[in-house]
Coordinates of C-alpha atoms in Angstrom, one line a residue:
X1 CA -35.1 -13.0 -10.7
X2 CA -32.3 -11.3 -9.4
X3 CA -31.7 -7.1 -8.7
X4 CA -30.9 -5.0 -11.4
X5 CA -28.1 -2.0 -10.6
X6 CA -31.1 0.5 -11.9
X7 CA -33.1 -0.7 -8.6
X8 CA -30.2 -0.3 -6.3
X9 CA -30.1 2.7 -7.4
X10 CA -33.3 4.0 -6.7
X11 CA -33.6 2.4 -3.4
X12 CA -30.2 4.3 -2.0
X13 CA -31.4 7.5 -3.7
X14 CA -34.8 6.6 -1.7
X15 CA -32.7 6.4 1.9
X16 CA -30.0 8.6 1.1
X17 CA -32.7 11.4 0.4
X18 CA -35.3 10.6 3.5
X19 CA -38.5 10.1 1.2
X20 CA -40.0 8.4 -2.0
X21 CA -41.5 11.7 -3.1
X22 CA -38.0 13.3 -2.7
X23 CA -36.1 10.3 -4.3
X24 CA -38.6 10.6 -7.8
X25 CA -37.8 14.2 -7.9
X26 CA -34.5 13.1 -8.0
X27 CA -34.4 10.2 -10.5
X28 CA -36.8 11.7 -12.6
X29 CA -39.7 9.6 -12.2
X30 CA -43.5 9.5 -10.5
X31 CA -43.6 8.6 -6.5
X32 CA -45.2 5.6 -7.7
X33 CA -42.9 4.5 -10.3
X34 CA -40.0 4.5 -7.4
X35 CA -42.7 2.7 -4.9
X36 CA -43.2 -0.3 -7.5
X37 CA -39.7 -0.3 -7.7
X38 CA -39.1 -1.0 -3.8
X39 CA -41.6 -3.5 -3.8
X40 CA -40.7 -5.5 -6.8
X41 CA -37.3 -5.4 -5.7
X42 CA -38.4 -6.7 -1.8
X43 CA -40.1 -9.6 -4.0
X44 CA -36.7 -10.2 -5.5
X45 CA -34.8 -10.3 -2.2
X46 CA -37.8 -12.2 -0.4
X47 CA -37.7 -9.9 2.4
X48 CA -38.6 -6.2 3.6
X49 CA -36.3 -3.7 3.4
X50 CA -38.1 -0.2 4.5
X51 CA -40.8 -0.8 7.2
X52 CA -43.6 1.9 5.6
X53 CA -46.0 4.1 7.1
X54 CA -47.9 7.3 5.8
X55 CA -45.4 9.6 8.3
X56 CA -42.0 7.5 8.2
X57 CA -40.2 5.0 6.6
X58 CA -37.7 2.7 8.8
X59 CA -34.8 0.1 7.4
X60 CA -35.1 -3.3 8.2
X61 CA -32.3 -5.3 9.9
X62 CA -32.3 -6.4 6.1
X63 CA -32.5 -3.0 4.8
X64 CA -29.3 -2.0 6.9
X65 CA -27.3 -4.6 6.0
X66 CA -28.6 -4.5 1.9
X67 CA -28.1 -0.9 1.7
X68 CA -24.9 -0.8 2.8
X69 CA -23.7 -3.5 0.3
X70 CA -25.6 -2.1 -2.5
X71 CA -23.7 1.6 -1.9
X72 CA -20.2 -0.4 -2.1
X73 CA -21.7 -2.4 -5.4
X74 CA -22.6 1.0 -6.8
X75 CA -19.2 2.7 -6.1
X76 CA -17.6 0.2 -8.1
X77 CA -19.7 0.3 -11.1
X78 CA -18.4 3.7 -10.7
X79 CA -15.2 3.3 -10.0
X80 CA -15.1 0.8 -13.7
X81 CA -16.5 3.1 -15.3
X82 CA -13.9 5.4 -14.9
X83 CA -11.1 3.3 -15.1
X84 CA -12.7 2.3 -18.7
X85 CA -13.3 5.3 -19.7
X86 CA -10.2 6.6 -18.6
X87 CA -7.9 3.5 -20.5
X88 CA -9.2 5.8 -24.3
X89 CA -7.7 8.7 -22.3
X90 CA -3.8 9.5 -22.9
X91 CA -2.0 10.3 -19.3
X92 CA -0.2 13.5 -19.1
X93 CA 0.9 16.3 -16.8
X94 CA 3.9 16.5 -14.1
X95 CA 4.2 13.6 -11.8
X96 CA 5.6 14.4 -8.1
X97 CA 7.0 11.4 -6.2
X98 CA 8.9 11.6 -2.9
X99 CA 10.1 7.9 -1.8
X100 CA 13.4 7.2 1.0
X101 CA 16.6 7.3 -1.1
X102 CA 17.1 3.6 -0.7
X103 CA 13.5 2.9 -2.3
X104 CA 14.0 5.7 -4.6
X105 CA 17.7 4.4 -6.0
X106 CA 17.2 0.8 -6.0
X107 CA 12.9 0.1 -6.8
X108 CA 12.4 3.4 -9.1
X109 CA 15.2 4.4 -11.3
X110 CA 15.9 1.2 -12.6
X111 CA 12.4 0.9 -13.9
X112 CA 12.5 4.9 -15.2
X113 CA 13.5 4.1 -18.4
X114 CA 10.6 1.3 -19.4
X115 CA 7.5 3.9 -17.8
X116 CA 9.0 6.9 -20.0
X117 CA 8.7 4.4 -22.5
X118 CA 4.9 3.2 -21.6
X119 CA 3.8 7.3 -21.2
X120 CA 6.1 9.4 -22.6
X121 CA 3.6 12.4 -22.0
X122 CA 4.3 12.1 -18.2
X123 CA 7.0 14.5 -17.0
X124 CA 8.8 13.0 -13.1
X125 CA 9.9 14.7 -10.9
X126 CA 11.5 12.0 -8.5
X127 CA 12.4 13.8 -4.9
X128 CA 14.2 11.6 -2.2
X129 CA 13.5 12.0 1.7
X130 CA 14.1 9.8 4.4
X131 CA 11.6 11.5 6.8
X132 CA 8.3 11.6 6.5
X133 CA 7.0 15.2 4.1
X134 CA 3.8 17.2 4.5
X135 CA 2.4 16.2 1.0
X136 CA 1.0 19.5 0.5
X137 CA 3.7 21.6 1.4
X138 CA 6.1 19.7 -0.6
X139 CA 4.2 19.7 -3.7
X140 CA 4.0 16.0 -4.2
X141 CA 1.6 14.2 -5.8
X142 CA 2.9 10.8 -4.2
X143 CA 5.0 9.4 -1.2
X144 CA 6.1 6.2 -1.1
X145 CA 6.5 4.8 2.6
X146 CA 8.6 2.0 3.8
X147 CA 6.7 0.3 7.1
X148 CA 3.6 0.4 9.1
X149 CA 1.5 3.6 8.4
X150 CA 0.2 5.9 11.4
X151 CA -3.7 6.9 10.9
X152 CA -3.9 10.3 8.7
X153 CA -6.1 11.8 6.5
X154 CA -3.8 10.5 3.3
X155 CA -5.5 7.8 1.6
X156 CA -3.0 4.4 1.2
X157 CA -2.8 2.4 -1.7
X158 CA -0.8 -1.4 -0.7
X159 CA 2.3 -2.1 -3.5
X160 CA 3.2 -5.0 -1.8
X161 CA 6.0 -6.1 1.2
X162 CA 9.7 -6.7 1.1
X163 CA 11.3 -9.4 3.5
X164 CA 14.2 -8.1 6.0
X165 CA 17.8 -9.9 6.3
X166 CA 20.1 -10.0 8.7
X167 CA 23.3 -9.6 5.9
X168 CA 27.0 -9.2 6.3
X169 CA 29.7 -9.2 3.6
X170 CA 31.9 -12.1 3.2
X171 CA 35.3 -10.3 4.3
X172 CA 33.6 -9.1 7.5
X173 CA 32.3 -12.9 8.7
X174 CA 36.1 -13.9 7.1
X175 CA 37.6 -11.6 9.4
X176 CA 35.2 -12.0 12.8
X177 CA 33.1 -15.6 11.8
X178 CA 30.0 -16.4 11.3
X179 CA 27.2 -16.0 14.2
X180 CA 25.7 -19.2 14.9
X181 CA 22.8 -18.0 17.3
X182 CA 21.3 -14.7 18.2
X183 CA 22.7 -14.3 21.2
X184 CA 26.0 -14.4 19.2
X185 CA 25.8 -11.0 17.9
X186 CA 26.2 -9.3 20.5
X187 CA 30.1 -10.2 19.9
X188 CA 29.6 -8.5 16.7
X189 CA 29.6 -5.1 15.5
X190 CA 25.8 -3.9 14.3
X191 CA 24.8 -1.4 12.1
X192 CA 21.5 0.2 13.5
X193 CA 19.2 3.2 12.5
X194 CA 19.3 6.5 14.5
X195 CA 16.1 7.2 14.5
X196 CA 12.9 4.9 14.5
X197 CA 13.6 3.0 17.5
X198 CA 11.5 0.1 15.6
X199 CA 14.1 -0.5 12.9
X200 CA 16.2 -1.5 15.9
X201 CA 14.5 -4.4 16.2
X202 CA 15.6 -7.0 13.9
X203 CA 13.1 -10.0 12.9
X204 CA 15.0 -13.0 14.7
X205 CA 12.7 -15.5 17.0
X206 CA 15.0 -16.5 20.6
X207 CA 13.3 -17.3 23.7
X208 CA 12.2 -14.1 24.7
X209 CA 10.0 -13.5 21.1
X210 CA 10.7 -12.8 17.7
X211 CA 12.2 -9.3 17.7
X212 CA 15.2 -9.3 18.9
X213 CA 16.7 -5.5 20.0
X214 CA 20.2 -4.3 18.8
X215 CA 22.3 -1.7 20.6
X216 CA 24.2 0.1 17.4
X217 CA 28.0 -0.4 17.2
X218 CA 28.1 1.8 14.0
X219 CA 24.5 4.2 13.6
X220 CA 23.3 5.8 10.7
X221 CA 19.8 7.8 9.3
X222 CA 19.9 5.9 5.8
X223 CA 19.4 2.6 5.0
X224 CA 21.6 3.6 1.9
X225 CA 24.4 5.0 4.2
X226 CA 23.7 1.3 5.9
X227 CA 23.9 -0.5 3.0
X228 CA 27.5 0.8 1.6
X229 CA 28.5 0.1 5.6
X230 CA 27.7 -3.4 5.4
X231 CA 29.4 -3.6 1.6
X232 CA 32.6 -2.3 3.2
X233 CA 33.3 -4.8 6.2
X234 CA 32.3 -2.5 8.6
X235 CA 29.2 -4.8 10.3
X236 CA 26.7 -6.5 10.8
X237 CA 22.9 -4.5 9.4
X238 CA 19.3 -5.6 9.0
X239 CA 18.3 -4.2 5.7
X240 CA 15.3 -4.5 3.2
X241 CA 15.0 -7.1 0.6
X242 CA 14.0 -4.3 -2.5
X243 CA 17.4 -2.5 -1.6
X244 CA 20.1 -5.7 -1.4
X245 CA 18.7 -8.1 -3.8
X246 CA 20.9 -7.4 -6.4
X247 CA 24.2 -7.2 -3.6
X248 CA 22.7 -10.7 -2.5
X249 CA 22.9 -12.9 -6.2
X250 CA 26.3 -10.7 -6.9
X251 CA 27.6 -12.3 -3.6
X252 CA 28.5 -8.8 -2.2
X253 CA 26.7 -9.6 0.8
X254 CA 25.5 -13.0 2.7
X255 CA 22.1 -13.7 4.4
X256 CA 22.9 -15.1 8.2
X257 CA 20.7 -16.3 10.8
X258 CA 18.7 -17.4 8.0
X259 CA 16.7 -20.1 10.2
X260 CA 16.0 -17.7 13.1
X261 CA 14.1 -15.2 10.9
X262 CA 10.8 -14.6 11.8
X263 CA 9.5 -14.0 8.3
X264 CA 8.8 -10.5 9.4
X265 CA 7.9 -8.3 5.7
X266 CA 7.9 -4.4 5.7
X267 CA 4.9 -3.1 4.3
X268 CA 5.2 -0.5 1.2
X269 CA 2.7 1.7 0.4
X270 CA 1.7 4.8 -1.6
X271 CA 0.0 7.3 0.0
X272 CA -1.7 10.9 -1.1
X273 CA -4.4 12.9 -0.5
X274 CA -7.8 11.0 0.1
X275 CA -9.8 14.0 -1.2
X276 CA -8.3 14.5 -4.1
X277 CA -9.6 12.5 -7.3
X278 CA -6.8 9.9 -8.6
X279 CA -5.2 11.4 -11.9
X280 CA -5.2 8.9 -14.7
X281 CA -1.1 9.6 -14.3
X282 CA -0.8 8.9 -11.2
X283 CA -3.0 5.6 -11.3
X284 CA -0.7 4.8 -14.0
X285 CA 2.4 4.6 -12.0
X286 CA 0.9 2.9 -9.5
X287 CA -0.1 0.2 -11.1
X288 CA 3.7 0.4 -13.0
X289 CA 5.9 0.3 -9.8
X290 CA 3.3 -2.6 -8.0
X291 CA 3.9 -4.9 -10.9
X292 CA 7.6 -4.4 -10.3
X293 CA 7.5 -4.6 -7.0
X294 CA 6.0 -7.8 -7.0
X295 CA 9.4 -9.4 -7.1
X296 CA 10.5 -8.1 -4.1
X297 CA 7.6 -9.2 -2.1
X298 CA 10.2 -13.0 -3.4
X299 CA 8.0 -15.7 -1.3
X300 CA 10.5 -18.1 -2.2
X301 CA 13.5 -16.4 -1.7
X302 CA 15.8 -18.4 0.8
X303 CA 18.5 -16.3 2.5

């Protein structure tokens, strides 16, 4: 026979409040309606879970390890209930999103257009920023982050990864050739970052590792400002996938040093406040933008 939810239940009420007695109080029943419960679910399980006395009740190794699992197995009965419940439920309200202006021009606003059309009853309110906001203090329900995330309190949802190329347009390469190696571009002039030191370091293998550190001919804070650099001849730039895709099958700009790449993708990821209970609106445009963004994640994209 095999455990009903209705006994996991009962047997993390019994450890979560210190005592059967306590427990029945809770769930309603007789101390020894919740005892037969624990026992006929140890006969289940084949094993002891609470070693008990007339003083004090111990978890097993067993216990431990099962009542942990059955707290995660519960939270997501929860956690479909809601969602199922919440699908007969129309989304509403204002929806704040703050997002880097390169994410925000090229992964968002093309897709505006189709979520008004999904949930028209959802008012946006699309604000761009290419430094990292205090959520709170900027009144925004979600922030979209381009990268590795530093510990917080926000909570992070994963939308997926975008690969990084090392691009350059074709009157630049006509005008200064094509670098063959990495250590060729140091004859070139790159386009860098001015601030995050990291974005610096371009995803090409050589014999020292596979991030290879450029020293900026031409510097800018934007990947955007970057992006219309590289467009114009002026360089050579390491950008995102999500922001150059389009540039890429136009021909506007060229992938290089395509068999040095270390494969290296940028994480993205939502983030907002862990304690604050997902709004059926904002849930919605999650799960929106990470089915769109599932083509930039492009496994089989050769530059």
């Amino acid at each position: 026979m095999k455990a009903r939810s209705d006994e996991l239940q009962i047997f993390v009420c019994v450890i979560e409040c210190g005592s059967i007695s306590a427990a029945a109080e809770q769930v309603g029943q007789t101390p020894s309606a919740v005892s037969r419960t624990l026992s006929r679910l140890e006969s289940k399980l084949d094993t002891t879970l609470i070693n008990r006395t007339t003083r004090r009740m111990d978890l097993t190794e067993e216990g431990k390890y099962f009542f942990e699992q059955a707290k995660l197995i519960l939270d997501q009965m929860d956690q479909l209930e809601e969602r199922l419940s919440s699908r007969q439920q129309t989304p509403s309200g204002r929806l704040r999103i703050n997002a880097a202006s390169p994410f925000m021009l090229h992964a968002i606003v093309p897709y505006i257009a189709e979520f008004r059309g999904l949930y028209p009853d959802i008012q946006l309110e699309l604000n761009s920023n290419d430094l990292i906001i205090d959520l709170l203090e900027q009144s925004t329900d979600i922030a979209i982050r381009i990268g590795t995330l530093a510990d917080s309190t926000l909570h992070a949802r994963s939308l997926g990864c975008s690969p990084l190329r090392i691009l350059a347009s074709p009157a630049y390469l006509e005008r200064h050739g094509t670098p063959r190696s990495v250590a060729e571009l140091s004859e070139h002039t790159l386009l860098g970052f001015t601030q995050t030191e990291s974005l610096n370091h371009w995803p090409l293998r050589h014999p020292h590792g596979d991030r290879w550190q450029i020293q900026p001919g031409i510097s800018a804070s934007s990947g955007e400002t970057l992006r219309h650099l590289v467009l114009e001849g002026q360089g050579i730039a390491c950008l995102s996938h999500f922001m150059t895709i389009d540039d890429i099958r136009a021909g506007r700009l060229i992938p290089i040093l395509s068999e040095f790449n270390s494969g290296y993708r940028q994480p993205i990821n939502a983030v907002y406040y862990r304690n604050s209970q997902l709004a059926l609106r904002i849930q919605c445009f999650l799960d929106f933008i990470q089915g769109k963004l599932a083509d930039y994640a492009d496994p089989g994209f050769e530059g």
